[in-house]
mmCIF file of C-alpha atoms and ligand atoms in Angstrom:
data_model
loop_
_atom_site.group_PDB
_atom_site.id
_atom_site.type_symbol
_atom_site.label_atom_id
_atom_site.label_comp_id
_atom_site.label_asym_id
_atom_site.label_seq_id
_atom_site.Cartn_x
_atom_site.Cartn_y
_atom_site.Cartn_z
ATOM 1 C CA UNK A 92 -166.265 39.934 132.751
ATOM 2 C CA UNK A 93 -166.119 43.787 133.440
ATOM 3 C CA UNK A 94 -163.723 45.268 135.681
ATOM 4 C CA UNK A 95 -166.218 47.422 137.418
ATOM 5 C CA UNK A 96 -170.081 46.470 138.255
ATOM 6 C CA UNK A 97 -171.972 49.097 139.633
ATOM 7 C CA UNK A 98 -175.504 48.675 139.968
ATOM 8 C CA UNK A 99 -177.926 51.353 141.760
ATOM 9 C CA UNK A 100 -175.962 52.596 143.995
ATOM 10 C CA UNK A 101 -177.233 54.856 146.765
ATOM 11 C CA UNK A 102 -175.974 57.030 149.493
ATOM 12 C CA UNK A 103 -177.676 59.510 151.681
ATOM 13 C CA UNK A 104 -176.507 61.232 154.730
ATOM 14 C CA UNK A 105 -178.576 60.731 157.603
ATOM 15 C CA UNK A 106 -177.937 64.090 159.743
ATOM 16 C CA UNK A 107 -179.250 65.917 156.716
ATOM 17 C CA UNK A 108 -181.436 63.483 154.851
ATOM 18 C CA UNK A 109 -178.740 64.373 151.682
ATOM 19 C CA UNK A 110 -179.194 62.101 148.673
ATOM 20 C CA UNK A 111 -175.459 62.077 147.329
ATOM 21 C CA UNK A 112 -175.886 59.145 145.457
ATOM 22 C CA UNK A 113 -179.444 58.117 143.652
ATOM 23 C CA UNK A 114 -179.213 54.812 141.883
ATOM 24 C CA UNK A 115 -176.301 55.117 139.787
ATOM 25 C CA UNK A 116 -175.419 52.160 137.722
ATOM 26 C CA UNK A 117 -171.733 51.782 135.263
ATOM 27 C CA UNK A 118 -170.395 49.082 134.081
ATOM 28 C CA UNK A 119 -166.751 49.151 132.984
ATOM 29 C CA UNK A 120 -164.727 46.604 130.895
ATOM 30 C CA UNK A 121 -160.954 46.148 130.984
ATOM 31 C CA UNK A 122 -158.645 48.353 129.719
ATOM 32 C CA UNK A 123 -161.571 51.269 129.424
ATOM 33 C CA UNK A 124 -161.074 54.674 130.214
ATOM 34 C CA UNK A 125 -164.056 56.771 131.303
ATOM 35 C CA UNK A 126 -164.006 60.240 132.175
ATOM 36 C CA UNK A 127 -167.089 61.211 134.901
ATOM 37 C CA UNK A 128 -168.183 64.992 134.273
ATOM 38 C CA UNK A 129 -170.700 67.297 135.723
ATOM 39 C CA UNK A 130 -171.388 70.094 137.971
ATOM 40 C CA UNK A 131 -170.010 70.614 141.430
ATOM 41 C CA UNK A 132 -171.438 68.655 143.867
ATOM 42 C CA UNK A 133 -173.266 65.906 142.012
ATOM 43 C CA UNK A 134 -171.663 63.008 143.542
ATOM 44 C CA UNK A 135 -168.875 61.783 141.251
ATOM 45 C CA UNK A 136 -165.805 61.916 143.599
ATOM 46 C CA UNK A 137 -168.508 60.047 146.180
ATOM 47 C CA UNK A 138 -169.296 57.393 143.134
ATOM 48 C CA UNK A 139 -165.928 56.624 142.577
ATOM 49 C CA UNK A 140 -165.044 56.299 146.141
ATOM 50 C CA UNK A 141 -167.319 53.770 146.476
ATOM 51 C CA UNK A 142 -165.179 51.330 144.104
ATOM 52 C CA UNK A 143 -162.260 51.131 146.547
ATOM 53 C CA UNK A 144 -164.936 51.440 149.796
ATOM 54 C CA UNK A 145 -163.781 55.006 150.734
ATOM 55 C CA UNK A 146 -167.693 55.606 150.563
ATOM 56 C CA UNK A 147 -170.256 53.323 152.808
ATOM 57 C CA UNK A 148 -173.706 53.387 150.685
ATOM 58 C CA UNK A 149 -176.867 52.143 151.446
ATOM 59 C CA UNK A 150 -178.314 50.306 148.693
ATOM 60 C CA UNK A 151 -177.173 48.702 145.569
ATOM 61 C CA UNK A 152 -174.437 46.712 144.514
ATOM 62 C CA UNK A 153 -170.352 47.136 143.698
ATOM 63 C CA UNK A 154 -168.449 44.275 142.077
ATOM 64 C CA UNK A 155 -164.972 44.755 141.222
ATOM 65 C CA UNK A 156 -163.244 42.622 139.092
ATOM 66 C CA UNK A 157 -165.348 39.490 140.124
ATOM 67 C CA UNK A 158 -165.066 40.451 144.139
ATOM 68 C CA UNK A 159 -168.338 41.540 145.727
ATOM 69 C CA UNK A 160 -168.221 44.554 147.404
ATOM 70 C CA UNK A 161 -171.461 44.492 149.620
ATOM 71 C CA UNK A 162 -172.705 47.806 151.660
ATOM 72 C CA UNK A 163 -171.227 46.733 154.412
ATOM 73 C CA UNK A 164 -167.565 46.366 153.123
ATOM 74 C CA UNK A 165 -167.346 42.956 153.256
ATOM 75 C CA UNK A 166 -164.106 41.937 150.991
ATOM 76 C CA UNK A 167 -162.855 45.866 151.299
ATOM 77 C CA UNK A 168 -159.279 44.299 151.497
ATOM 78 C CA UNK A 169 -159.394 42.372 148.248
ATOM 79 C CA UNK A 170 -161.298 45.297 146.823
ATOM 80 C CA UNK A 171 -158.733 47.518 147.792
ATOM 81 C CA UNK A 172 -155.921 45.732 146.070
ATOM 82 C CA UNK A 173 -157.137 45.352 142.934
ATOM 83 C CA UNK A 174 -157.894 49.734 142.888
ATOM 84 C CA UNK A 175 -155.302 52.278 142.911
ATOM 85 C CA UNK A 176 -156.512 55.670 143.430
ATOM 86 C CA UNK A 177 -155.080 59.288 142.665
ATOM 87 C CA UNK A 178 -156.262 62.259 144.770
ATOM 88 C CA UNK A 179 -156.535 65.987 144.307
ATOM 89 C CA UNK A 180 -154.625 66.689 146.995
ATOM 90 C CA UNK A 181 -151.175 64.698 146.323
ATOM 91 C CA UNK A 182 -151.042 63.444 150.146
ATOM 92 C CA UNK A 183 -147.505 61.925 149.716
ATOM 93 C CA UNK A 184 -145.990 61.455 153.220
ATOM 94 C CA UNK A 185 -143.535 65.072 153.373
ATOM 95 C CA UNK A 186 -141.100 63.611 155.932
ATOM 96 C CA UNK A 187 -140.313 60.450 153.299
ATOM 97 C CA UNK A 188 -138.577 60.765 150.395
ATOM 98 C CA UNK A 189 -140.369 60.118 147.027
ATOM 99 C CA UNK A 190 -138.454 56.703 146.742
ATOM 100 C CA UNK A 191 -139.680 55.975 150.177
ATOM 101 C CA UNK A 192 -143.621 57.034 149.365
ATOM 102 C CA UNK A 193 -143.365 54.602 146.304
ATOM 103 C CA UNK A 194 -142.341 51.453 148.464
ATOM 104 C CA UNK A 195 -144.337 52.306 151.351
ATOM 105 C CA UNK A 196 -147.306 49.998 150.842
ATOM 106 C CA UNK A 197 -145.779 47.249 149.099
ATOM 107 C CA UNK A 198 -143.064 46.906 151.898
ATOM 108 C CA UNK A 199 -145.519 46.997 154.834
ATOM 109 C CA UNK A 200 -148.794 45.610 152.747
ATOM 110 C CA UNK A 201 -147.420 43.374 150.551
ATOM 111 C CA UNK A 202 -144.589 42.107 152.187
ATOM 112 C CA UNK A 203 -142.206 42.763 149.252
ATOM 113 C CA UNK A 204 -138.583 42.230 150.226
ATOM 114 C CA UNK A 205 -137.061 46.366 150.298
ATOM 115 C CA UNK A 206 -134.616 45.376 147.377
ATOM 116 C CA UNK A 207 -137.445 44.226 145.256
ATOM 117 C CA UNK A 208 -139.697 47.133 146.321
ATOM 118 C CA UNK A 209 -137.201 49.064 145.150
ATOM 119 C CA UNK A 210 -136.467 47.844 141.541
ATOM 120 C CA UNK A 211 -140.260 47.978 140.804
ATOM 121 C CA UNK A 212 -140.363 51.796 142.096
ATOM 122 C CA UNK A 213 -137.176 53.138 140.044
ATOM 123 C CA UNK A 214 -138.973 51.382 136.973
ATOM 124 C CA UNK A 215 -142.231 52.843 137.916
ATOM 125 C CA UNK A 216 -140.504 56.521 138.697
ATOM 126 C CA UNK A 217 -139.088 56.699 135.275
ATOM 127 C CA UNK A 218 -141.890 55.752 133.341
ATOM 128 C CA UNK A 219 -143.357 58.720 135.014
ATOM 129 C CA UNK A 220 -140.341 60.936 134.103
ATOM 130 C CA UNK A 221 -139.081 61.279 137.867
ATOM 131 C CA UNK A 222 -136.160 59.084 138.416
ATOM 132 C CA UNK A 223 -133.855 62.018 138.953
ATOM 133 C CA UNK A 224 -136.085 63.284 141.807
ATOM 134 C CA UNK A 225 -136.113 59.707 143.964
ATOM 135 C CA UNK A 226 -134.121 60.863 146.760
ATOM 136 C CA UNK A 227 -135.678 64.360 147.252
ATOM 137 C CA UNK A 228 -138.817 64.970 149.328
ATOM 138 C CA UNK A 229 -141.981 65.722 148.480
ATOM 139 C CA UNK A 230 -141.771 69.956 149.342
ATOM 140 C CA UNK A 231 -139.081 69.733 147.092
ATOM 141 C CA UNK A 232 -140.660 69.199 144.458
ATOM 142 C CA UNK A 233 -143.447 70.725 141.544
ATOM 143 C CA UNK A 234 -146.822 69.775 142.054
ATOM 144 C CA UNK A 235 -147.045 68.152 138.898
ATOM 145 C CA UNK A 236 -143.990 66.433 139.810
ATOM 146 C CA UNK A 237 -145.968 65.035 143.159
ATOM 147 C CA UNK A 238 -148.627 64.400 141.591
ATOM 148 C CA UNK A 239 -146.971 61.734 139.322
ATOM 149 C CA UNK A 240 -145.172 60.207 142.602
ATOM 150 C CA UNK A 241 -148.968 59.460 143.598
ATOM 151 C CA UNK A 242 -149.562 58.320 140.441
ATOM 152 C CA UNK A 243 -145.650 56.478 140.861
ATOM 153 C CA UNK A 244 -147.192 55.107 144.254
ATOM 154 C CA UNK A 245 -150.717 53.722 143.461
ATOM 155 C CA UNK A 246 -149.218 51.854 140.209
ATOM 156 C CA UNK A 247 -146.166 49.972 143.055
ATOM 157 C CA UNK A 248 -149.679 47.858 144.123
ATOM 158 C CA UNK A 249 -149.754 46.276 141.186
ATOM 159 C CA UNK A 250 -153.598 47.310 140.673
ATOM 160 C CA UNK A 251 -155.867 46.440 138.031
ATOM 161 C CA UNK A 252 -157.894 49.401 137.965
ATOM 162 C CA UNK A 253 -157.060 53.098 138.579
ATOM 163 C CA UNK A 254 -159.176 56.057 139.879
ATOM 164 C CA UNK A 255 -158.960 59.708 139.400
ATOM 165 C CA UNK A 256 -160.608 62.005 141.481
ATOM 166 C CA UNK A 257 -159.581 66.021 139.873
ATOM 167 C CA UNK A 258 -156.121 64.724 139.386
ATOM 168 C CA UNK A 259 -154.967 68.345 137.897
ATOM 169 C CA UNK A 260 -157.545 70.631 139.719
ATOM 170 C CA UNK A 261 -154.927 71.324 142.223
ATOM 171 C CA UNK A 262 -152.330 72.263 140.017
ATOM 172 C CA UNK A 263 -151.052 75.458 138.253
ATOM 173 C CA UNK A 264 -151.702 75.381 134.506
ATOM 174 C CA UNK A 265 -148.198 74.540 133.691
ATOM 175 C CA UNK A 266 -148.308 71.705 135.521
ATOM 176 C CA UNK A 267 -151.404 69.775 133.843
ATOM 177 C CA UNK A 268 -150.283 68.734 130.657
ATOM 178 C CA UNK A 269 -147.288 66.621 132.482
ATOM 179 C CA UNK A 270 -149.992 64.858 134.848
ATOM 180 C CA UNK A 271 -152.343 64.711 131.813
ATOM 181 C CA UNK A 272 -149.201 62.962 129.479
ATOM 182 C CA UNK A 273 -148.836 60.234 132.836
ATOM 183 C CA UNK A 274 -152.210 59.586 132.309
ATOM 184 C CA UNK A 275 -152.458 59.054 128.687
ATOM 185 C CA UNK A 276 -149.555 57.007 128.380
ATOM 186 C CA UNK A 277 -150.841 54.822 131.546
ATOM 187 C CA UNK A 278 -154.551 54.423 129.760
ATOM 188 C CA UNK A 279 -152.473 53.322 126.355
ATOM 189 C CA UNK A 280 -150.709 50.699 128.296
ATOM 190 C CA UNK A 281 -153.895 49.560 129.011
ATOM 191 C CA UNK A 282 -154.933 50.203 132.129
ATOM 192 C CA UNK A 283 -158.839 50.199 132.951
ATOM 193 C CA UNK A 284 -159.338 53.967 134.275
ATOM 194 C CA UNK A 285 -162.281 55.817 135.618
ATOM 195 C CA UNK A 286 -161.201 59.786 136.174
ATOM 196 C CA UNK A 287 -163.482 62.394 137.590
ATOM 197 C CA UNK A 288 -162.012 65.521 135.349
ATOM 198 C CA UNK A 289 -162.976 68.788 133.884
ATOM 199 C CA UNK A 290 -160.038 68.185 131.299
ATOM 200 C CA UNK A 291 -162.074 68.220 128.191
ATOM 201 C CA UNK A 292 -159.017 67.886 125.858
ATOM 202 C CA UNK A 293 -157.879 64.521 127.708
ATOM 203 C CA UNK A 294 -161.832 63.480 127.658
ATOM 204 C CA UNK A 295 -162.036 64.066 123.897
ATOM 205 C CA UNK A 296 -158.649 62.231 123.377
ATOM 206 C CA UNK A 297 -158.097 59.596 125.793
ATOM 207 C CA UNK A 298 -161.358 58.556 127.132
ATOM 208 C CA UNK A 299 -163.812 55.345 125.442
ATOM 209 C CA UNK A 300 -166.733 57.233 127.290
ATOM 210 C CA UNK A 301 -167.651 59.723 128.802
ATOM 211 C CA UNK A 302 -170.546 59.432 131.635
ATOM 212 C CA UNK A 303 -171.921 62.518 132.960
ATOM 213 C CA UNK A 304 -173.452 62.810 136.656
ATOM 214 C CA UNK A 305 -176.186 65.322 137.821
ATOM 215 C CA UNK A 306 -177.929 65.618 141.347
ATOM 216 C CA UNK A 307 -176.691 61.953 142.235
ATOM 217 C CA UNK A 308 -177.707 60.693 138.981
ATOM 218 C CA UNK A 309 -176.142 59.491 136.094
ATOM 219 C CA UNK A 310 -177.697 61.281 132.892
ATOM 220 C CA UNK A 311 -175.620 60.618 130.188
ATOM 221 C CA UNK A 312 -173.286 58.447 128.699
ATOM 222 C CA UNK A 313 -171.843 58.917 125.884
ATOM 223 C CA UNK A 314 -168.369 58.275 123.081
ATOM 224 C CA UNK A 315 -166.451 61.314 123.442
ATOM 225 C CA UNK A 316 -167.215 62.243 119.545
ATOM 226 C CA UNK A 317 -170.764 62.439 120.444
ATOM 227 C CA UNK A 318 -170.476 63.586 124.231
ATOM 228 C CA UNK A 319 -169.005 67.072 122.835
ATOM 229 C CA UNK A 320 -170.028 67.446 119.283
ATOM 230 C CA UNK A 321 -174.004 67.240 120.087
ATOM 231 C CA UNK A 322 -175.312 69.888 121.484
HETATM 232 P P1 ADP B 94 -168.546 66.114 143.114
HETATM 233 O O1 ADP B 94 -167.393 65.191 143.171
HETATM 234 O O2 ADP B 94 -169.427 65.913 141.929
HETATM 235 O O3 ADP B 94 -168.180 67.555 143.342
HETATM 236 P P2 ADP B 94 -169.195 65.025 145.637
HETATM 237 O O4 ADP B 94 -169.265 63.571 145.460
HETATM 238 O O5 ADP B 94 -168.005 65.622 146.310
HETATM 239 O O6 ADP B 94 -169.491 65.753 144.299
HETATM 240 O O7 ADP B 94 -170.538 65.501 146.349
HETATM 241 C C1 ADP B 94 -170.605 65.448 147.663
HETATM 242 C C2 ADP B 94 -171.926 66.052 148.056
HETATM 243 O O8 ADP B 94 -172.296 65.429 149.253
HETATM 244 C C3 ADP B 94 -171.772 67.533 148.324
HETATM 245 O O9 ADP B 94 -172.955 68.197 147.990
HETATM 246 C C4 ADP B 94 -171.549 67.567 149.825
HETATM 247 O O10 ADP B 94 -172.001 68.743 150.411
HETATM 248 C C5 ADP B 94 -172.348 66.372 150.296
HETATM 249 N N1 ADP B 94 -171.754 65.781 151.477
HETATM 250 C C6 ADP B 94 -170.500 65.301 151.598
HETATM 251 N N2 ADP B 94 -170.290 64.854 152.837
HETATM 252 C C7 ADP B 94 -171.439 65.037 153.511
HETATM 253 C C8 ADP B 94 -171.848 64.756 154.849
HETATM 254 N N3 ADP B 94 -171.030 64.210 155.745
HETATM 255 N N4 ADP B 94 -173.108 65.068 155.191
HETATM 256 C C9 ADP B 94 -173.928 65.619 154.294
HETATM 257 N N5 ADP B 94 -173.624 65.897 153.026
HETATM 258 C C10 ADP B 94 -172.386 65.614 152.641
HETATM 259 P P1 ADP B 95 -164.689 68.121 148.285
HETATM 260 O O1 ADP B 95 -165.770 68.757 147.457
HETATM 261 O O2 ADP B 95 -163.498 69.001 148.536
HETATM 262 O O3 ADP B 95 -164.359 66.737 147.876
HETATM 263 P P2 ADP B 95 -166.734 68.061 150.253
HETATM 264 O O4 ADP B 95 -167.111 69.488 150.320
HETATM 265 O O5 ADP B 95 -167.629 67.112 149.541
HETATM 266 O O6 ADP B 95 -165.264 67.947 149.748
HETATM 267 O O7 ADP B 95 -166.561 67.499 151.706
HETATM 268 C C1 ADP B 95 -165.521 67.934 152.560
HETATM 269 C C2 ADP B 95 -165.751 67.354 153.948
HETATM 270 O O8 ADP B 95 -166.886 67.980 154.534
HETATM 271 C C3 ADP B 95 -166.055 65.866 153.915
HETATM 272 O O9 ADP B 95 -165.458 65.265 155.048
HETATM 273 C C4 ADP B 95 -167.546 65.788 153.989
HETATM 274 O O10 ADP B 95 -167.956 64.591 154.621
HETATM 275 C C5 ADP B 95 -167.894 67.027 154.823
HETATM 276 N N1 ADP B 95 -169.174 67.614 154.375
HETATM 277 C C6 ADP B 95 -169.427 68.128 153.156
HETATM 278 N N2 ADP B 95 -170.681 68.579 153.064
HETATM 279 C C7 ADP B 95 -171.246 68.357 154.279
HETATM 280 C C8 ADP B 95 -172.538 68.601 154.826
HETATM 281 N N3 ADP B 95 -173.502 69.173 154.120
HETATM 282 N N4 ADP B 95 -172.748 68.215 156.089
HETATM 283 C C9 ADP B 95 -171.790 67.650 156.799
HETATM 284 N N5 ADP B 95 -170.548 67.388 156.353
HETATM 285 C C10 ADP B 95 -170.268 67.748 155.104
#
């Protein structure tokens, strides 16, 4: 069964009659990586928000790993647990430490014991290359630094798929290849992945497809071999 069913999906904004989203239909099996490209503005952050039902849409239908996720949300928890997600914008919590934004959610959400929330995050922190920044806070350190807490943070849930929406468009070019490295490793471990990126190396290298999205539409899907070597 595929991770991620997504079958004609379609959003529009009512205040401006806006068509975000125009029937756009991917299906994703476990341990795939696709990489979303196209223009500004097309709809692919608002496509991939509507796996872990940070997006309402209209019409259409979402299944995630076997759960249902209906228009109206029904089953957003489940959803939600099985989908970790990775921002442009870091949002780690400034006045916690990066230990403390890693076992956040599975202290308070999941229940886990501190001690055991703990063990998991070190592990997690390291395999990120961050262990010796677990005590410091978030202003303290490099962007690409917070970005891989987030990445640190979404992975303590234990998810089963991860989302990127422009993980490195917010970074200095230094920065990226770090963030980039996180990711790679993380999609060889694995992981089923769907990032929104302009990152054509990591496309060409890491992705098993590449989809690209135009106007709300999805217009072409292709292996990254023949995504960027056909004109
Ligand atoms: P991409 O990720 O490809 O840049 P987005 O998914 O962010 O595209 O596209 C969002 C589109 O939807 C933009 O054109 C934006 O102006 C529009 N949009 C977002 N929120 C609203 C809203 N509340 N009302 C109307 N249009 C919106
Ligand atoms: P980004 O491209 O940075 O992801 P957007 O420009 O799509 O962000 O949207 C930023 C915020 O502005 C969102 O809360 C979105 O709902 C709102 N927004 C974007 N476009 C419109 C629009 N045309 N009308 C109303 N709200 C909008």
């Amino acid at each position: 069964e595929p991770a991620i069913i997504a079958q004609e999906v379609h959003k529009w904004y009512a205040s401006n009659k806006f068509h975000v989203l125009r029937g756009v239909s991917l299906e994703v099996t476990k341990g795939e990586v696709v990489v979303v490209m196209g223009p500004s503005g097309s709809g692919k952050s608002t496509f991939i928000r509507t796996f872990n039902a940070l997006e309402e849409y209209q019409k259409g239908k979402i299944i995630i790993d076997g759960i249902e996720l209906s228009h109206d949300l029904k089953n957003i928890d489940a959803v939600r647990r099985e989908v970790g997600m990775v921002f442009q914008q870091f949002n780690l919590f400034p006045h916690l430490t990066v230990l403390q934004n890693v076992t956040l959610a599975p202290i308070w959400v999941r229940r886990w014991k501190k001690e055991k929330a703990e063990e998991i995050a070190l592990q997690l922190l390291e395999k990120v290359g961050i262990l010796e920044q677990a005590k410091k806070f978030p202003g303290q350190l490099s962007g690409g630094q917070q970005q891989r807490v987030a990445i640190a943070r979404a992975l303590a849930m234990q998810p089963k798929i991860m989302l990127f929406d422009e993980p490195t468009s917010a970074l200095d070019p230094e920065m990226v290849r770090e963030v980039l490295d996180t990711m790679r490793s993380l999609a060889q471990s694995g992981m089923t992945m769907v990032c929104v990126t302009h990152e054509v190396g990591f496309a060409r290298e890491v992705a098993d497809r590449v989809v690209l999205m135009a106007d709300g539409l999805l217009v072409e899907e292709a292996t990254p071999d023949e995504f960027f070597n056909n004109p």
